[in-house]
Short mmCIF file of C-alpha atoms and ligand atoms in Angstrom, two decimals:
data_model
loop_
_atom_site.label_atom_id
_atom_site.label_comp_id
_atom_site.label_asym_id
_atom_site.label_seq_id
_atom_site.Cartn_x
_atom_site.Cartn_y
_atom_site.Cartn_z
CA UNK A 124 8.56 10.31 6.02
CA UNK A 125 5.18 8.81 6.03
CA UNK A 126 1.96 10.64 8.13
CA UNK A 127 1.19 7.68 10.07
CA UNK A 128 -2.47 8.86 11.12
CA UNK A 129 -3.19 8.29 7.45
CA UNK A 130 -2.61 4.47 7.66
CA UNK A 131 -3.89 1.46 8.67
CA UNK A 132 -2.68 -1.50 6.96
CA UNK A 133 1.14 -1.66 6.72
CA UNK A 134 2.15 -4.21 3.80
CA UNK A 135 5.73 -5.53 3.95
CA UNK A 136 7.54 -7.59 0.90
CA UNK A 137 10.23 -10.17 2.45
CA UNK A 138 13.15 -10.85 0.56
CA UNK A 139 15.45 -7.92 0.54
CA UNK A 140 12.69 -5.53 2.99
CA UNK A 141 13.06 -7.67 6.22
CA UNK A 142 15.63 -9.70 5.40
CA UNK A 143 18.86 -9.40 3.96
CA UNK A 144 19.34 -10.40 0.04
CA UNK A 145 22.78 -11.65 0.21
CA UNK A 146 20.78 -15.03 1.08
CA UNK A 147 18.98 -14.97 -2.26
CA UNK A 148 21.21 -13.64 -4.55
CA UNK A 149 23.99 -16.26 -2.72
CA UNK A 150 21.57 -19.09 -3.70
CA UNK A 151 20.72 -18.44 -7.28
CA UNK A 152 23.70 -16.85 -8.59
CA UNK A 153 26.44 -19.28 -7.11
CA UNK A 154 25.08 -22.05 -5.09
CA UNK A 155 22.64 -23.13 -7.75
CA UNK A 156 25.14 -23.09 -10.39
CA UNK A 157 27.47 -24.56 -8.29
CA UNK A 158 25.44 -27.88 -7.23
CA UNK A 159 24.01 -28.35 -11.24
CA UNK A 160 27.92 -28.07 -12.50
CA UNK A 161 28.55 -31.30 -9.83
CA UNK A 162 24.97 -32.90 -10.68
CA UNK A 163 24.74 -32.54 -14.62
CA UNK A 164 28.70 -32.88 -14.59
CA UNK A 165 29.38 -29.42 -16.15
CA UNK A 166 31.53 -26.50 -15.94
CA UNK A 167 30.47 -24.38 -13.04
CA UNK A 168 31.01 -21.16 -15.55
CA UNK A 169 28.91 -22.53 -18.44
CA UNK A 170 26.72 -23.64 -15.63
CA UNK A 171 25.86 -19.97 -14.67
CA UNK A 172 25.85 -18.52 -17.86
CA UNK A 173 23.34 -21.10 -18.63
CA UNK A 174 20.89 -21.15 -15.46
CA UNK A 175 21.52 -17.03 -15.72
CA UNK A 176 20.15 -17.24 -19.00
CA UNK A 177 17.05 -18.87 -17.52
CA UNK A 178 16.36 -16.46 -14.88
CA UNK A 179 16.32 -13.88 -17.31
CA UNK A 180 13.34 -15.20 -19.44
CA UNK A 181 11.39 -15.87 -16.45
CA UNK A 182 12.10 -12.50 -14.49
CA UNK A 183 8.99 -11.02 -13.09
CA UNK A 184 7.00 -13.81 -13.64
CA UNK A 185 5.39 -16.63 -10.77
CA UNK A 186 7.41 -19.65 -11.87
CA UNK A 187 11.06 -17.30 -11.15
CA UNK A 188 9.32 -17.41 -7.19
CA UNK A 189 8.80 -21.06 -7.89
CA UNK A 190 10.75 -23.27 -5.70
CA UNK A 191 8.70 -26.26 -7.85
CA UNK A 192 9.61 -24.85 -11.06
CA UNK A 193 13.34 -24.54 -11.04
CA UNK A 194 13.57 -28.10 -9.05
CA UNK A 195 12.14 -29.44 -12.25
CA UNK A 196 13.45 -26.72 -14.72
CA UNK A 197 17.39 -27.60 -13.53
CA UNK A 198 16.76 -31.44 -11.96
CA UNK A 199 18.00 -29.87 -8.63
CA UNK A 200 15.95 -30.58 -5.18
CA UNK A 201 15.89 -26.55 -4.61
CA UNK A 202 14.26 -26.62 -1.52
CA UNK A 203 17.05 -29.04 -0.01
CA UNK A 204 19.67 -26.68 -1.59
CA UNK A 205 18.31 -24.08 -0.05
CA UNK A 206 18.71 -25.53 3.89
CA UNK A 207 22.26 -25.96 3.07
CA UNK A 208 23.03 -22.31 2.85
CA UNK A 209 19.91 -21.26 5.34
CA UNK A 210 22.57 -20.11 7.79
CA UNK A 211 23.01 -17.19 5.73
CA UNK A 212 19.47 -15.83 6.17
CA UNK A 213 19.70 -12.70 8.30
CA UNK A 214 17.35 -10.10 9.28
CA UNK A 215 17.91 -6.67 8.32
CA UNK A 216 18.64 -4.17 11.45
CA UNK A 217 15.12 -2.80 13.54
CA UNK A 218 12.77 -5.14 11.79
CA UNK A 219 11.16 -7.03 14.60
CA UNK A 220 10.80 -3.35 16.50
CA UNK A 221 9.19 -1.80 14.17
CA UNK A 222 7.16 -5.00 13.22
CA UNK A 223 6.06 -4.38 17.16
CA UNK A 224 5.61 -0.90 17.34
CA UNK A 225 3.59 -0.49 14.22
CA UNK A 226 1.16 -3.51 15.74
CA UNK A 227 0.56 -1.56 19.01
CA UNK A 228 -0.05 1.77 17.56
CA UNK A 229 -3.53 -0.41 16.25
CA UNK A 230 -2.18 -1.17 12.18
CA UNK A 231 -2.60 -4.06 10.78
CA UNK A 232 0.59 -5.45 9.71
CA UNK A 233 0.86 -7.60 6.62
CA UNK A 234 3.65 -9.72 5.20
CA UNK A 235 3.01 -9.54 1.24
CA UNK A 236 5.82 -11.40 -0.35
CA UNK A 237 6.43 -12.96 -3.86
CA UNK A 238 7.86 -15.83 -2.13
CA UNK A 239 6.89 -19.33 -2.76
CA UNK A 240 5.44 -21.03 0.48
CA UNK A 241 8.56 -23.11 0.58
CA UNK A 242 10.89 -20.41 0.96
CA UNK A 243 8.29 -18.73 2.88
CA UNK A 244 8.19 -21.55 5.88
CA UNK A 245 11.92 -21.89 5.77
CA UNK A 246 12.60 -18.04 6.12
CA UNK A 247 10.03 -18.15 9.01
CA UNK A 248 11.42 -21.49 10.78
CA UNK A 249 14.80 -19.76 10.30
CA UNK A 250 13.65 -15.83 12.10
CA UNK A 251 10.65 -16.73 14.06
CA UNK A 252 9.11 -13.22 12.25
CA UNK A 253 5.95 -14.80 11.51
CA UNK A 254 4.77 -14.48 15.40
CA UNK A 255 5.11 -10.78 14.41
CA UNK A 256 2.36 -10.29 11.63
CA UNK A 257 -1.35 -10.34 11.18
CA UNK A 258 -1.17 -12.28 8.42
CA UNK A 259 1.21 -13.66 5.58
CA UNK A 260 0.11 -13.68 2.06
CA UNK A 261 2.44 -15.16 -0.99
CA UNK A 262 1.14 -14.25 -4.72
CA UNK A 263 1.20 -17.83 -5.21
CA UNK A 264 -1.96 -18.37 -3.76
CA UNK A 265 -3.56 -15.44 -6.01
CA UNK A 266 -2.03 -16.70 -9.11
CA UNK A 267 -0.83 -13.32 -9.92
CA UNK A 268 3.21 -11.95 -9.43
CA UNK A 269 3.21 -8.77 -7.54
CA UNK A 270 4.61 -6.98 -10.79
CA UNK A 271 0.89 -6.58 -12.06
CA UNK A 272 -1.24 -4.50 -11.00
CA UNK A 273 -3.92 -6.67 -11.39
CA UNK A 274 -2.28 -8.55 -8.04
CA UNK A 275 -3.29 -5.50 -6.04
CA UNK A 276 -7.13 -5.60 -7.08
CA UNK A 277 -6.93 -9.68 -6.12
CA UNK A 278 -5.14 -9.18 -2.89
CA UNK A 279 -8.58 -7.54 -1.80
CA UNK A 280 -10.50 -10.75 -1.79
CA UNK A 281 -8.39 -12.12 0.79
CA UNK A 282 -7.40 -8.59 2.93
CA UNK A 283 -9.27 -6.05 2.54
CA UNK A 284 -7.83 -2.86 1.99
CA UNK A 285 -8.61 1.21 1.55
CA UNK A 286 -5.36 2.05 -1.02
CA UNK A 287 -5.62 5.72 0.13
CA UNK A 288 -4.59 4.16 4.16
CA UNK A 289 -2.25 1.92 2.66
CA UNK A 290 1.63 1.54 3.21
CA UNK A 291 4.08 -0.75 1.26
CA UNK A 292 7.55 -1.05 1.84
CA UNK A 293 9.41 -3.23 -0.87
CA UNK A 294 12.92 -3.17 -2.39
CA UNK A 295 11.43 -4.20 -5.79
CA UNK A 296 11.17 -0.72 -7.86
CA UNK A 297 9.12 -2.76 -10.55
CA UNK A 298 6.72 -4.30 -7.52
CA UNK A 299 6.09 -0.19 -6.23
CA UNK A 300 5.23 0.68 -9.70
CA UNK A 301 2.87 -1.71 -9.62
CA UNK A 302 1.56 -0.92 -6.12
CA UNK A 303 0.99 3.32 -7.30
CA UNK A 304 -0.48 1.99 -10.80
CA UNK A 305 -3.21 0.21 -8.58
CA UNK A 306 -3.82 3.67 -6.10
CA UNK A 307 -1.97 2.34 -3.55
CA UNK A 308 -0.53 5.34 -1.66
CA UNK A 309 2.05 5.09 0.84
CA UNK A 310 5.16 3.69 -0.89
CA UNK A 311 8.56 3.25 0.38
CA UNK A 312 11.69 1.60 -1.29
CA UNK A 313 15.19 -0.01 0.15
CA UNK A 314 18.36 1.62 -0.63
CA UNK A 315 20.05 -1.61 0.54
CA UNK A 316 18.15 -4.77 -0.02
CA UNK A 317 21.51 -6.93 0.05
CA UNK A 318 24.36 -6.07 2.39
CA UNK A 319 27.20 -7.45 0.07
CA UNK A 320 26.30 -5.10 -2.17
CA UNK A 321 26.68 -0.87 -2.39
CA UNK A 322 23.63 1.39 -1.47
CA UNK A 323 21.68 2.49 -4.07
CA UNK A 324 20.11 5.33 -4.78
CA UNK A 325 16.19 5.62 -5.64
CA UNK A 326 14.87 8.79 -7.04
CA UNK A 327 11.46 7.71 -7.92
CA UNK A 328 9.74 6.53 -4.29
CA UNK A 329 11.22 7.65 -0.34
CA UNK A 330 13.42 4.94 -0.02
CA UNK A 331 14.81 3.91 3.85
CA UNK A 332 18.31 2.71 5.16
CA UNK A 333 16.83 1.05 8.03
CA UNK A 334 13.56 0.77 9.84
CA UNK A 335 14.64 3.36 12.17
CA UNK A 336 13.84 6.03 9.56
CA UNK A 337 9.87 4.55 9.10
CA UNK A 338 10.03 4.66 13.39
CA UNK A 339 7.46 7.80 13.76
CA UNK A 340 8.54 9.28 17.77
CA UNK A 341 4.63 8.78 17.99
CA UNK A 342 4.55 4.98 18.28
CA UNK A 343 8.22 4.03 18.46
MG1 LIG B 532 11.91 -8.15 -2.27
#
């Protein structure tokens, strides 16, 4: 799938690449709603269809990432919300292998994620991945989503990078668009970022079921 003696910086999103989505999509779509129907002493439907509402107008943006944001957005502490359910954040199969064997064969290895560092330290506390990375960047700290393009050119300031020896592996179709508008030029999507959910198909980038398909014989 990808010519591996072409590339030498491997960047990886998080949420829904290395680890399983059902944790995410668990959170916002019914524990959130959930815990502001008890707080604000709603119904949990109008709840939903409410906070739903407000995901919407803030998809693709920094503040949807923003663990800050929503805890003041919905009076909710988010970030204690989230340890409640943090038993249901799983790893998706082969990660930490090929995490390992893309290190030795001499790449640097990248975690890229849209995450806010809350939700980043918590996911790492929780799978111990971190040990497993060169470095871990959120777009938080370059003010700029991964959606735009213009995230790619300030990603550069902090790690360096030659787009032509460059690999990205993200479930988010609109975050790869992104990626190729900017010259990046390895790009691989997820046909199953969430395990609760059916496989999907992706015509527009290679897409992977598990790690084990990115494995090249060479450095597996
Ligand atoms: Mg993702």
């Amino acid at each position: 799938m990808i010519d591996w003696s072409r590339v030498r910086t491997v960047f990886l999103d998080m949420d829904g690449t290395l680890l399983d989505l059902h944790f995410d999509n668990h959170f916002w779509l019914h524990h959130v709603p959930q815990r502001y129907a008890q707080h604000h002493g709603v119904e949990e439907e109008d709840a939903r269809r409410d906070i739903l509402e407000r995901y919407q107008h803030r998809s693709g943006t920094l503040e949807w990432y923003s663990v800050d944001f929503w805890a003041s957005e919905l009076g909710l502490d988010i970030a204690c919300l989230k340890e409640e359910v943090a038993h249901l954040i799983a790893v998706h199969p082969h990660v930490p292998e090929f995490l390992d064997a893309v290190r030795a064969a001499g790449k640097r290895v990248v975690l890229v994620t849209n995450a806010h560092h809350k939700s980043l330290t918590l996911k790492m506390s929780r799978t111990r991945l971190d040990v497993h990375f060169d470095a871990l960047i959120t777009s938080h700290e370059l003010g700029l989503p991964k959606e735009q393009p213009a995230f790619w050119q300030a990603l550069q300031a902090v790690e360096p990078y030659a787009v032509e020896h460059t690999l990205l592996v993200d479930d988010s179709l609109a975050v790869l668009r992104s990626a190729r508008d900017y010259g990046i030029a390895h790009l691989v999507a997820v046909h199953q970022p969430d395990t609760r959910q059916p496989r999907k198909d992706v015509d527009e980038f290679q897409a992977i079921d598990t790690f084990l398909d990115l494995m090249p014989g060479g450095i597996s």
